[in-house]
Coordinates of C-alpha atoms and ligand atoms in Angstrom, one line a residue:
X1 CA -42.3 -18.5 19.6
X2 CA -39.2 -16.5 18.5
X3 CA -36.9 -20.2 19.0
X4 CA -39.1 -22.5 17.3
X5 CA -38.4 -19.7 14.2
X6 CA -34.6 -19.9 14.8
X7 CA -34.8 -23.5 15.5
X8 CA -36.6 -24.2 12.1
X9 CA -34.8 -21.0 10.1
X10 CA -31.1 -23.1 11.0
X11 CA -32.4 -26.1 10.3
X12 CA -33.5 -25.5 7.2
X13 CA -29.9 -23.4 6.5
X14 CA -28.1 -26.6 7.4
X15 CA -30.3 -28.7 5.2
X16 CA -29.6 -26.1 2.0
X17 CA -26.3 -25.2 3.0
X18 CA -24.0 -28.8 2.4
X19 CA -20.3 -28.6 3.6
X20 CA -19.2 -28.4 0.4
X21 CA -21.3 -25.3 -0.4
X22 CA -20.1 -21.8 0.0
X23 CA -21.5 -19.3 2.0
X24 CA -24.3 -17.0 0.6
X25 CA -22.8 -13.7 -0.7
X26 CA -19.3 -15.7 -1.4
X27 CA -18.0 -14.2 -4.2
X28 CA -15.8 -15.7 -7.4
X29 CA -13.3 -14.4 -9.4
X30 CA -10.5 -14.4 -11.7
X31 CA -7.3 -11.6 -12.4
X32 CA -5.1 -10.4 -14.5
X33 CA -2.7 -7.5 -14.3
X34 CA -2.0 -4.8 -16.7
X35 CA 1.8 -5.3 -18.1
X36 CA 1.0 -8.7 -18.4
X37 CA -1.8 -8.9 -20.5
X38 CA -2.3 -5.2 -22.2
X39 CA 0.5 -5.0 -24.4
X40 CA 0.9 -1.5 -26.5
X41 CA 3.5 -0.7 -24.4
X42 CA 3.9 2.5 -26.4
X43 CA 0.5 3.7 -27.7
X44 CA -1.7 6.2 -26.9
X45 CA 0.4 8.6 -25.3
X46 CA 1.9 5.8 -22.3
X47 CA 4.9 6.4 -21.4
X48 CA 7.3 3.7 -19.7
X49 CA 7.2 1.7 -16.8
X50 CA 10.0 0.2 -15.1
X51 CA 8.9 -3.3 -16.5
X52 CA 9.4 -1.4 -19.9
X53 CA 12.6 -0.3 -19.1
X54 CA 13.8 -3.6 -17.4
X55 CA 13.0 -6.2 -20.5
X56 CA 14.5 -3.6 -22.9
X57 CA 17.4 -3.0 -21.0
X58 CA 18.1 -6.5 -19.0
X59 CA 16.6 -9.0 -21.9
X60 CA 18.6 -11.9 -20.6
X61 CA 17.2 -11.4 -17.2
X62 CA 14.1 -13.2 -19.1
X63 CA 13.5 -16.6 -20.3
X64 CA 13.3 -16.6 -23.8
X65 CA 14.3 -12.5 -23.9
X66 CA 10.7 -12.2 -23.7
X67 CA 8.8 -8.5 -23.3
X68 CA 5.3 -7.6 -22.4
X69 CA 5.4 -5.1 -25.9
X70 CA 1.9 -6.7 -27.1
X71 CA 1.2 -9.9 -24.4
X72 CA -2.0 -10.8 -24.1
X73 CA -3.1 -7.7 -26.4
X74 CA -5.7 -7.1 -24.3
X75 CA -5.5 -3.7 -24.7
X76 CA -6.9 -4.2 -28.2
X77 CA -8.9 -7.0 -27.3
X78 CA -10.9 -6.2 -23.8
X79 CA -14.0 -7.0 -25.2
X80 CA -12.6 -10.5 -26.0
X81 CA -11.4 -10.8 -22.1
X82 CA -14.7 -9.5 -20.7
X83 CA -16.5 -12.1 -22.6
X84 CA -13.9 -15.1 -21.1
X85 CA -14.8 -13.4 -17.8
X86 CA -18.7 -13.7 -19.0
X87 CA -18.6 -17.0 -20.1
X88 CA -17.0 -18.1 -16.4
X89 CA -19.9 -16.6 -14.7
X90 CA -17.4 -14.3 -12.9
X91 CA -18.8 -12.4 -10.0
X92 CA -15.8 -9.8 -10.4
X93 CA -13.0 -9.4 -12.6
X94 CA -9.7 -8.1 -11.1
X95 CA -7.6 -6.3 -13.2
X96 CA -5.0 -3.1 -12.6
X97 CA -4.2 0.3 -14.0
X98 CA -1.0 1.0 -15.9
X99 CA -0.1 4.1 -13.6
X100 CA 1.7 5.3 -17.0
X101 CA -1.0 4.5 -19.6
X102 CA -3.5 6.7 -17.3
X103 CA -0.6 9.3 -16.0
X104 CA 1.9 9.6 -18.6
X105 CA 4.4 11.6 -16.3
X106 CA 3.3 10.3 -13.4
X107 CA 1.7 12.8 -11.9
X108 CA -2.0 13.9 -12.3
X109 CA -1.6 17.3 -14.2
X110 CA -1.4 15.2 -17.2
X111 CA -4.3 12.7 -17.5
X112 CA -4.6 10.4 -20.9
X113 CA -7.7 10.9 -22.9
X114 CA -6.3 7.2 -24.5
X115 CA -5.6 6.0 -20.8
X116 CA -8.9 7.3 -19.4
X117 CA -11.1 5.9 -22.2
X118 CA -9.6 2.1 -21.9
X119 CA -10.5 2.0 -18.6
X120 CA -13.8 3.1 -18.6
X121 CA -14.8 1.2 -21.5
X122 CA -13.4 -1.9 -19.6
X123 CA -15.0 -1.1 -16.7
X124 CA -18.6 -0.3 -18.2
X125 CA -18.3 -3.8 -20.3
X126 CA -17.7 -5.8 -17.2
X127 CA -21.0 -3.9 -15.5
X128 CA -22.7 -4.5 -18.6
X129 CA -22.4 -8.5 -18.3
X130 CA -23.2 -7.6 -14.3
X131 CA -19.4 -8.4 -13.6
X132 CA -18.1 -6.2 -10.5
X133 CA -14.9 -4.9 -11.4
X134 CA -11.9 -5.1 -8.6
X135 CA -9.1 -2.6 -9.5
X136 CA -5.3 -2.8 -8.2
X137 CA -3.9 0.4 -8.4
X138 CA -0.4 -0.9 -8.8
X139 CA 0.9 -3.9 -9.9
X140 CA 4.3 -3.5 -10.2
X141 CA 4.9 -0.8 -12.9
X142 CA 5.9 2.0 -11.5
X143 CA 6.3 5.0 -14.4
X144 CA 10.0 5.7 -15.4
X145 CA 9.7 9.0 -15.0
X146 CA 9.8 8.4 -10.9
X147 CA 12.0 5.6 -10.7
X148 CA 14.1 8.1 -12.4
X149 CA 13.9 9.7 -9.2
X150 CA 14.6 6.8 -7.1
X151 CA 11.3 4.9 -7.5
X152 CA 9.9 2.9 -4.1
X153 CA 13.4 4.0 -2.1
X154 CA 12.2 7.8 -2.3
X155 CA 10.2 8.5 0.7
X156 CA 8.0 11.0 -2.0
X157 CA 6.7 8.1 -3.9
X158 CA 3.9 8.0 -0.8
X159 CA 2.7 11.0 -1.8
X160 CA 3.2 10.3 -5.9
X161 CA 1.2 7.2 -5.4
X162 CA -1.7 9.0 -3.5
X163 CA -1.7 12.1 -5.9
X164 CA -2.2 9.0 -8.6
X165 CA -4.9 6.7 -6.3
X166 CA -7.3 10.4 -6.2
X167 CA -7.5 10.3 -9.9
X168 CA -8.2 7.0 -10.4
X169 CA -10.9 7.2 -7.1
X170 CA -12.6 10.2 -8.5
X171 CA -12.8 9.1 -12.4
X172 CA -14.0 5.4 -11.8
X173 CA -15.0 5.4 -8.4
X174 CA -18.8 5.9 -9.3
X175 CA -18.3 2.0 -10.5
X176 CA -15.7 0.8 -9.1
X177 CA -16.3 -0.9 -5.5
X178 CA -13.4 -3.0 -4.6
X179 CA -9.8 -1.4 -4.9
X180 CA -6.2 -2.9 -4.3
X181 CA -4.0 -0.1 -3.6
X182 CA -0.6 -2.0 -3.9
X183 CA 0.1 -5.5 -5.0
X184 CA 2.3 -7.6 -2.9
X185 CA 4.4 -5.3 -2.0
X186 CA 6.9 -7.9 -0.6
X187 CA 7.7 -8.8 -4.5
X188 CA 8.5 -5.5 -5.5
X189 CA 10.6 -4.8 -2.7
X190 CA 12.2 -8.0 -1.0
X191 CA 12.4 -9.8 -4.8
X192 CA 13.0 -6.8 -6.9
X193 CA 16.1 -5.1 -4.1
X194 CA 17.4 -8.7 -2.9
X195 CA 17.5 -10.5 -6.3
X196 CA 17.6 -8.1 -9.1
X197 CA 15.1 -10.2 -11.0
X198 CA 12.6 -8.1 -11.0
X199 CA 12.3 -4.1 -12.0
X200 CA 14.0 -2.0 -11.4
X201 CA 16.6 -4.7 -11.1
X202 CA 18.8 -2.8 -8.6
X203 CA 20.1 -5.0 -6.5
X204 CA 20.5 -3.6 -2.4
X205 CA 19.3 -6.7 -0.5
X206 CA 19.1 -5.7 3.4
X207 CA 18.9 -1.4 2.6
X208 CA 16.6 -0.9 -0.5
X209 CA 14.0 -3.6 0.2
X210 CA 13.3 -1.9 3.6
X211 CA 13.1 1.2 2.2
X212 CA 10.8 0.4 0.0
X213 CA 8.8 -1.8 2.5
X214 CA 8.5 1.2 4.5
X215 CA 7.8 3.7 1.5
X216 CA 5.2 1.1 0.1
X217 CA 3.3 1.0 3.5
X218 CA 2.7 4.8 3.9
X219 CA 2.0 5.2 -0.1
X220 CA -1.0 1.8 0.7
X221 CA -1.8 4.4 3.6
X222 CA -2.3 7.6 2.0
X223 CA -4.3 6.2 -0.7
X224 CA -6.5 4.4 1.6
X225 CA -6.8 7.7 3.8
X226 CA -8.0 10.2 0.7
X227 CA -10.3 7.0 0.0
X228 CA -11.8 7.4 3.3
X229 CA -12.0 11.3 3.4
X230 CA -12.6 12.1 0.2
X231 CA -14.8 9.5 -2.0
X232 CA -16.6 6.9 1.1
X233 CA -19.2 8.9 1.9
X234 CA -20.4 8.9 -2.2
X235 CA -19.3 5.6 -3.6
X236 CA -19.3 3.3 -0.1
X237 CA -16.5 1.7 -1.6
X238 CA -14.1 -1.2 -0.1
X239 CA -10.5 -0.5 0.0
X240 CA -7.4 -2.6 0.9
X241 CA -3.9 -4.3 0.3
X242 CA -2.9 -7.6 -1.4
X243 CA -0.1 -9.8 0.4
X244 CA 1.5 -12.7 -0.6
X245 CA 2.5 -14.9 1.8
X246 CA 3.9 -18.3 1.9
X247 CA 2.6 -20.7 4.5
X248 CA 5.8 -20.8 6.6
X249 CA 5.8 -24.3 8.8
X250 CA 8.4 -25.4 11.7
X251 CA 10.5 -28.4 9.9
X252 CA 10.2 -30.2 13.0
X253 CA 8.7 -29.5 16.4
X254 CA 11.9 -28.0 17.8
X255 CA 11.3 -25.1 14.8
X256 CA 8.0 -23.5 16.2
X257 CA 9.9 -20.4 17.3
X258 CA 12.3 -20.0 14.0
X259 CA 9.0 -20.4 12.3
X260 CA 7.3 -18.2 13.9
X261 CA 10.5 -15.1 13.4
X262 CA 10.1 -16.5 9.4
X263 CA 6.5 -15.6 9.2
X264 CA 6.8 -12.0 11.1
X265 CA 9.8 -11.3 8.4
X266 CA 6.8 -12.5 5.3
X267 CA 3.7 -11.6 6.5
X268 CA 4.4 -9.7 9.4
X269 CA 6.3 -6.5 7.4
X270 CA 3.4 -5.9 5.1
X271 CA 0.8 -6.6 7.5
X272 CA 1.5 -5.5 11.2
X273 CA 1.7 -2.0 10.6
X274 CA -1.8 -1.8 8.6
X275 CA -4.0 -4.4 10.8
X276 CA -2.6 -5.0 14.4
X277 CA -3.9 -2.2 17.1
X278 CA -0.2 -1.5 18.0
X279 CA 1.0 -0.6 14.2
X280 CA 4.7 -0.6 13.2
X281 CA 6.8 -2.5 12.8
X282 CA 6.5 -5.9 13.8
X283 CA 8.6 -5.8 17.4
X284 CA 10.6 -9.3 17.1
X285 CA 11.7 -8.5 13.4
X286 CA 12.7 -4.0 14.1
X287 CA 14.6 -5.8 17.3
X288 CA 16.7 -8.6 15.2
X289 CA 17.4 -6.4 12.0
X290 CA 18.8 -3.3 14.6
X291 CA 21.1 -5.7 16.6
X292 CA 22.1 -7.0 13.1
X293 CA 23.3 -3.3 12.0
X294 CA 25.0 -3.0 15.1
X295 CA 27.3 -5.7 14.1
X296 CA 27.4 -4.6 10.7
X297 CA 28.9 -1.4 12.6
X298 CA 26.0 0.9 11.4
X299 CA 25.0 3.5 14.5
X300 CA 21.5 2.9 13.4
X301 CA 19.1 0.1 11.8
X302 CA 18.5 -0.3 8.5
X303 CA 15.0 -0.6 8.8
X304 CA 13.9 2.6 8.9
X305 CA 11.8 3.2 11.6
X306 CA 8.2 4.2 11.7
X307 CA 7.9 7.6 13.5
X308 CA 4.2 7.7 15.7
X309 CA 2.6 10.1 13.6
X310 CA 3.5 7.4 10.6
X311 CA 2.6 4.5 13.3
X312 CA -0.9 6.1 13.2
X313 CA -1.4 7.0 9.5
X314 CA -1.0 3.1 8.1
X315 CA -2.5 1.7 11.4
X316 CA -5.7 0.0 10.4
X317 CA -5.8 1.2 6.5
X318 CA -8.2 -1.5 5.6
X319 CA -11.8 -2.7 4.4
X320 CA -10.7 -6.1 4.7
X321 CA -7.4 -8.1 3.4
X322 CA -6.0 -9.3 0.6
X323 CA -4.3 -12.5 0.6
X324 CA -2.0 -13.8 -2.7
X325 CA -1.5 -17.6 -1.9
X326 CA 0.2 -20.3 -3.7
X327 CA 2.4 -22.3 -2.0
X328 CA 4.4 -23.0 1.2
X329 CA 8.1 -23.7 3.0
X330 CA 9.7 -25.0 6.1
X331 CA 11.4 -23.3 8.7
X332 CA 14.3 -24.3 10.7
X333 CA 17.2 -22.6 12.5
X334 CA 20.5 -22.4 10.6
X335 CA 23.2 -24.6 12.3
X336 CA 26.1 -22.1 13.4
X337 CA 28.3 -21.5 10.4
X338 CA 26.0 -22.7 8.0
X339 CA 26.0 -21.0 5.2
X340 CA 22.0 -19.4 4.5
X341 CA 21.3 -19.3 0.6
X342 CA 19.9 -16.0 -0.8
X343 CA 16.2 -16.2 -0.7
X344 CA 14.7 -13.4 -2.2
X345 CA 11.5 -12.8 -0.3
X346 CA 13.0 -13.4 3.0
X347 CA 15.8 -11.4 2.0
X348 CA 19.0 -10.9 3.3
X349 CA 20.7 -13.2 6.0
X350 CA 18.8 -11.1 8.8
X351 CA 17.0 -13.7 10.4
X352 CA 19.1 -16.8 10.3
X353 CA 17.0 -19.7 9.6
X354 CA 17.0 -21.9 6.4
X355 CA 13.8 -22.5 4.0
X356 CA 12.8 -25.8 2.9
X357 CA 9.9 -28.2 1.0
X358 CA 9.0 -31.5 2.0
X359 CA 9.5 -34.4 -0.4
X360 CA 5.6 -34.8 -0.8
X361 CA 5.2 -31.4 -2.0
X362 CA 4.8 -31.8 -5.7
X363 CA 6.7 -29.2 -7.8
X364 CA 5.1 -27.5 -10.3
X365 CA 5.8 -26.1 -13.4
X366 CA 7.6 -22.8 -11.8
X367 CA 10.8 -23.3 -9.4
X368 CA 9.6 -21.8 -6.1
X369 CA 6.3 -23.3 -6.3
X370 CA 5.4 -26.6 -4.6
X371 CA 1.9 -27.6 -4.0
X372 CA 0.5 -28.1 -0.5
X373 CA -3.3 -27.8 0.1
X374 CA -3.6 -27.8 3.5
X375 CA -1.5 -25.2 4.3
X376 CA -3.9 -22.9 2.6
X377 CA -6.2 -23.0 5.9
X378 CA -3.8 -23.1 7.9
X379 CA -2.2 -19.8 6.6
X380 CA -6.1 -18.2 6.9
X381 CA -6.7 -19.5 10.6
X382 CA -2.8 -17.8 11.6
X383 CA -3.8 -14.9 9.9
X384 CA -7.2 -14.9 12.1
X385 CA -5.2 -15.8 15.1
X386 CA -2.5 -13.2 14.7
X387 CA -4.9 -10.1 13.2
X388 CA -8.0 -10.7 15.0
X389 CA -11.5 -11.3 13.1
X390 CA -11.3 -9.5 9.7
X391 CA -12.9 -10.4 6.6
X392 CA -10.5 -11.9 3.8
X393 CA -10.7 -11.5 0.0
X394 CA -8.3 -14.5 -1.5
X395 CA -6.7 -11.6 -3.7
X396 CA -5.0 -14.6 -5.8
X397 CA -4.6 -18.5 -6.2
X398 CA -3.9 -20.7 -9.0
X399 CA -1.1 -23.3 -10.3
X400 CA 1.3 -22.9 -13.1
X401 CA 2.3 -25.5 -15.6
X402 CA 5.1 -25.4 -18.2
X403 CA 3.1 -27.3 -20.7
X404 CA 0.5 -26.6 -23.4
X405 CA -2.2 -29.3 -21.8
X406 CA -5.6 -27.6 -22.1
X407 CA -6.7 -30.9 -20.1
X408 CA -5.2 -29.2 -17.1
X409 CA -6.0 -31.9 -14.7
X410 CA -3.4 -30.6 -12.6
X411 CA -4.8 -27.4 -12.1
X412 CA -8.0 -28.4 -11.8
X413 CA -6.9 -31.2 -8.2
X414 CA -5.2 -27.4 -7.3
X415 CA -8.6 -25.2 -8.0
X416 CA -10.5 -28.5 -5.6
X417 CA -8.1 -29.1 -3.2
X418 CA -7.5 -25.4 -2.3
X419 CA -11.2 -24.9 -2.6
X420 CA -11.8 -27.6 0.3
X421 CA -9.6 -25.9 2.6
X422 CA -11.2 -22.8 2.3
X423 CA -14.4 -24.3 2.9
X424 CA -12.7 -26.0 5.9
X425 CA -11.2 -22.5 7.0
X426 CA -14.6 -21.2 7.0
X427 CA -16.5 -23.8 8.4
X428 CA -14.2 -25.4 11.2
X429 CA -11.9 -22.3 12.2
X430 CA -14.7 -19.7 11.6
X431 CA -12.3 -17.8 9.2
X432 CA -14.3 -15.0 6.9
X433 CA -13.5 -15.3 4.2
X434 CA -15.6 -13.5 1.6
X435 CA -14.5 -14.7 -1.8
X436 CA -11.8 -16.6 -4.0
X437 CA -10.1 -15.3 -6.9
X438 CA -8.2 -17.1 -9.8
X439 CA -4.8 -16.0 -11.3
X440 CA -4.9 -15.8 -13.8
X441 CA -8.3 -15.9 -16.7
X442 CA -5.6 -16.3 -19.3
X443 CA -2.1 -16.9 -20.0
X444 CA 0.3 -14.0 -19.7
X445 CA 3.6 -12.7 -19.8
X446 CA 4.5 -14.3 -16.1
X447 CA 7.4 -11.6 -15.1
X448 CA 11.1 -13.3 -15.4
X449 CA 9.6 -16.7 -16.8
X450 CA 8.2 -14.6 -19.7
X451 CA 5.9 -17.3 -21.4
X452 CA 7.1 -20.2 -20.6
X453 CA 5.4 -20.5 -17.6
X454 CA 1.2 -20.7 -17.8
X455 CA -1.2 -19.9 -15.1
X456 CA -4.2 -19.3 -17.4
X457 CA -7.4 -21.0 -17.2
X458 CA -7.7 -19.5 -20.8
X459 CA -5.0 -21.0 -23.0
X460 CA -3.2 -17.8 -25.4
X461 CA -1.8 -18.6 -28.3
X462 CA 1.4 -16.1 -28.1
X463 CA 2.1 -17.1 -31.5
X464 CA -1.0 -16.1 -33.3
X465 CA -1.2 -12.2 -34.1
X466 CA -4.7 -12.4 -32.8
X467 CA -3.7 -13.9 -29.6
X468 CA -6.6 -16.7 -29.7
X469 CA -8.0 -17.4 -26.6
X470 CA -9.0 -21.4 -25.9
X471 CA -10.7 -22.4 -22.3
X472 CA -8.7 -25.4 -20.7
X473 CA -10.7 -28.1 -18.5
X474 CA -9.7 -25.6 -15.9
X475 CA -12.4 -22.5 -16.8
X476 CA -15.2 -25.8 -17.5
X477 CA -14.3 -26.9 -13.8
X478 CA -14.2 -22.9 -12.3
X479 CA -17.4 -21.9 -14.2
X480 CA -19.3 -25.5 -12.9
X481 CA -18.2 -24.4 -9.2
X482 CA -19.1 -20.8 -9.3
X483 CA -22.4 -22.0 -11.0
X484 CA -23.6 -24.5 -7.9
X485 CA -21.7 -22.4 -5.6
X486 CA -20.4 -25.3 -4.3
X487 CA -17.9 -27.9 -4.7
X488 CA -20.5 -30.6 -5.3
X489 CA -20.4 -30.3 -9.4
X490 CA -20.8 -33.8 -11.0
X491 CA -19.3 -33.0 -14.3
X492 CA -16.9 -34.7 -16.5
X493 CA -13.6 -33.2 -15.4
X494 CA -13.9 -34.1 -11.4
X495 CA -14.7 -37.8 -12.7
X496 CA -11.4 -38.0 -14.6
X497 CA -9.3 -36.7 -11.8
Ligands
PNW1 C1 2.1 -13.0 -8.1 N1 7.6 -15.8 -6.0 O1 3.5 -12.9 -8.2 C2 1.7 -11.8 -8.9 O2 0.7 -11.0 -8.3 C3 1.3 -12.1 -10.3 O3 1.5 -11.0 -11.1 C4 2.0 -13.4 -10.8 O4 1.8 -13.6 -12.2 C5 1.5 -14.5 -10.0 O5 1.7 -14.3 -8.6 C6 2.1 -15.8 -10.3 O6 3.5 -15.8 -10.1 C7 4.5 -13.7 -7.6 O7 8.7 -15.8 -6.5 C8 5.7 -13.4 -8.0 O8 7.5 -16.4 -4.9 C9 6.8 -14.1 -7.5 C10 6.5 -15.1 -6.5 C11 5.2 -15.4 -6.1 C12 4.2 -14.6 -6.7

């Protein structure tokens, strides 16, 4: 009696299996990235990256003047990290690859011994501890030597960046499983060529992001393709993208469709080519910016357009999809005249609507970050809705403070309350997603804010040559949740909230 089976198998899955636990095979884990926490900017044979370059050249362009010369020192003190990760309980660890520590000119006729050896011993100490490790390709730190030769606006960096993604597939790709070929793209393209404040710190807000955006979308592709031919078939591998997106929500009901144009210009660039079956470019946005260069008198858009052999290529580069969340805006049209304010990742005044927070939003510690819980499942079920059933890695999540509190209670309501709308996001709207990660295991050097703005569930002390590590209520909270695999943990911290 093949129902009875079923009948008792669910029943009993219903009775293990609380709302507030998490799906079997969820996974948990925390990040970091490699110019913010490795430091020895200049040993071992690595050359510069433009995050080198831009805090030596541009210090005031950093609170504090601050550089990532010896940050977190992790590059001295992996064992140290791997042991934080350990103590968590962490089901992965993602971390990234200095491009220049591992190709010191870039490209792969020269690969470091130095560069080659701190990856693998990182790698076979997170195995060790049976932590999976999750490597991002790049994470903003593009070698000098390229940028030299116009960096993310030369249409060759597709190829650079694959040439570079082979190496690292065929030396680590025996252990490695998960991959992240390019993180959010959207910051170093629409932040870095709108605003300046991040490297290179050109500034071309409407021309160089899109180049970029386009360039950063075939390089994404190419990697994942040699992935696919070249490595699959041995190492069975998962490969993908990370996006940030902010939840973007109409300001009143009247807003739906200036919301909607907002969220095609965030999420829709990055994302439509690679997981919608039509590829390209999404159509509302290639349509807006091409009437927009018409009346800038240009004979032809500025987005530079996908051609179908390129429309093919990116279309459907993924495993699954990385998804960088932290926080959310409104939407509304701009009133004719009114003036729209530079916002960096929406860049340029192409589409004209004007961002804005709600007065219940709490600010954080960082300017553009307000908290909002519930827009966390609402930015998974519109990324069901608009991309169809795929599974989703939460690439990134966490809250910053400006204080030293290692009583985060902040951070830990964030960790619960974004938690709980996964679970919802799963459970109600059928969204899969397959596992959560932190940003960040430790404090680091958090790009223009330098260290004055924390997102570490490890306190650092920047001021100590050993760079002490001390867990905050935070990691006690993180490592209680991943232990029950739930969000029912009776401990200490929830009790004080
Ligand atoms: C992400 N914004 O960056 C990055 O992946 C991390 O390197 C970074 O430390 C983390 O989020 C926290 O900021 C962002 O201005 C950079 O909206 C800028 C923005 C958001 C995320």
């Amino acid at each position: 009696m093949w129902w009875l089976k079923a009948a008792v198998i669910s029943v009993s899955v219903f009775l293990v299996l609380g709302e507030r636990d998490f799906p079997l095979g969820f996974i948990f884990g925390a990040a970091t990235s490699a110019y913010q926490v490795e430091g020895a900017w200049n040993v071992g044979g690595k050359s510069c990256s433009i995050w080198d370059t831009f805090v030596h050249t541009y210090p005031e362009r950093i609170v504090d003047n601050a550089t990532g010369n010896i940050a977190c020192d992790s590059y001295n003190k992996w064992k140290t990290d791997v042991e934080l990760a350990s103590e968590l309980g962490l089901h992965f660890y993602r971390f990234s690859i200095s491009w220049s520590r591992l190709l010191p000119n870039g490209f792969p006729n020269n690969i470091s011994e130095d560069g080659k050896r701190y990856y693998n011993n990182l790698i076979d100490a997170l195995l060790e501890k049976r932590i999976q490790p999750l490597v991002t390709l790049y994470h903003f730190d593009l070698p000098q030597s390229l940028q030299d030769f116009g960096g993310w606006t030369n249409p060759l960096v597709a190829d650079w960046f694959a040439h570079y993604a082979r190496v690292a597939f065929s030396l680590f790709g025996d252990r490695v499983k998960f991959w992240i070929t390019l993180n959010e793209p959207i910051t170093f393209c629409d932040i870095a060529y709108n605003s300046g404040s991040q490297a290179p710190g050109y500034i071309s807000p409407g021309v160089g992001n899109y180049i970029c955006n386009k360039n950063a979308m075939l390089a994404h592709a190419k990697a994942y393709r040699i992935y696919d031919k070249e490595f699959r078939s041995k190492y069975n591998g998962k490969v993908s993208i990370a996006n940030e997106i902010f939840w973007l929500e109409a300001d009143t009901v009247n807003d739906e469709e200036a919301a909607e144009k907002a969220r095609q210009l965030m999420a829709g660039m990055y994302c439509h080519p690679i997981f919608t079956k039509q590829g390209g470019w999404p159509p509302v946005i290639e349509r807006i910016i091409a009437e927009k260069s018409k009346e800038n008198g240009l004979p032809y858009s500025r987005l530079p357009p996908y051609t179908e052999e390129e429309i093919e290529l990116v279309k459907g580069t993924f495993d699954f999809m990385g998804l960088n969340f932290y926080t959310s805006r409104t939407v509304r049209n701009a009133k004719p005249g009114e003036e729209i304010g530079p916002w960096p990742l929406i860049g340029s005044s192409d589409i004209d609507v004007i961002l804005g927070v709600r007065p219940q939003w709490k600010q954080t510690g960082v300017s553009w970050f307000y908290i909002y819980p519930e827009a966390f499942r609402k930015q998974l079920a519109w990324l069901k809705k608009e991309y169809g059933d795929i599974e989703i890695l939460i690439t990134e999540n966490g809250c910053a403070s400006s204080n030293l509190d290692v009583d985060d209670k902040v951070r830990v309501q964030y960790y619960k309350d974004h938690l709980e709308q996964v679970l919802l996001a799963i459970n109600e709207d059928g969204v899969r997603v397959m596992g959560y990660t932190v940003w960040s295991l430790m404090d680091n050097f958090e790009w223009s804010d330098g260290y004055s703005v924390k997102f570490g569930m490890y306190d650092v002390d920047f001021d100590s040559p050993n760079r002490t590590r001390t867990p905050r209520s935070s990691a006690d909270y993180y490592a209680s949740v991943i232990k029950r695999h739930s969000l029912d943990v009776n401990n200490k911290i929830i009790d004080k909230l």
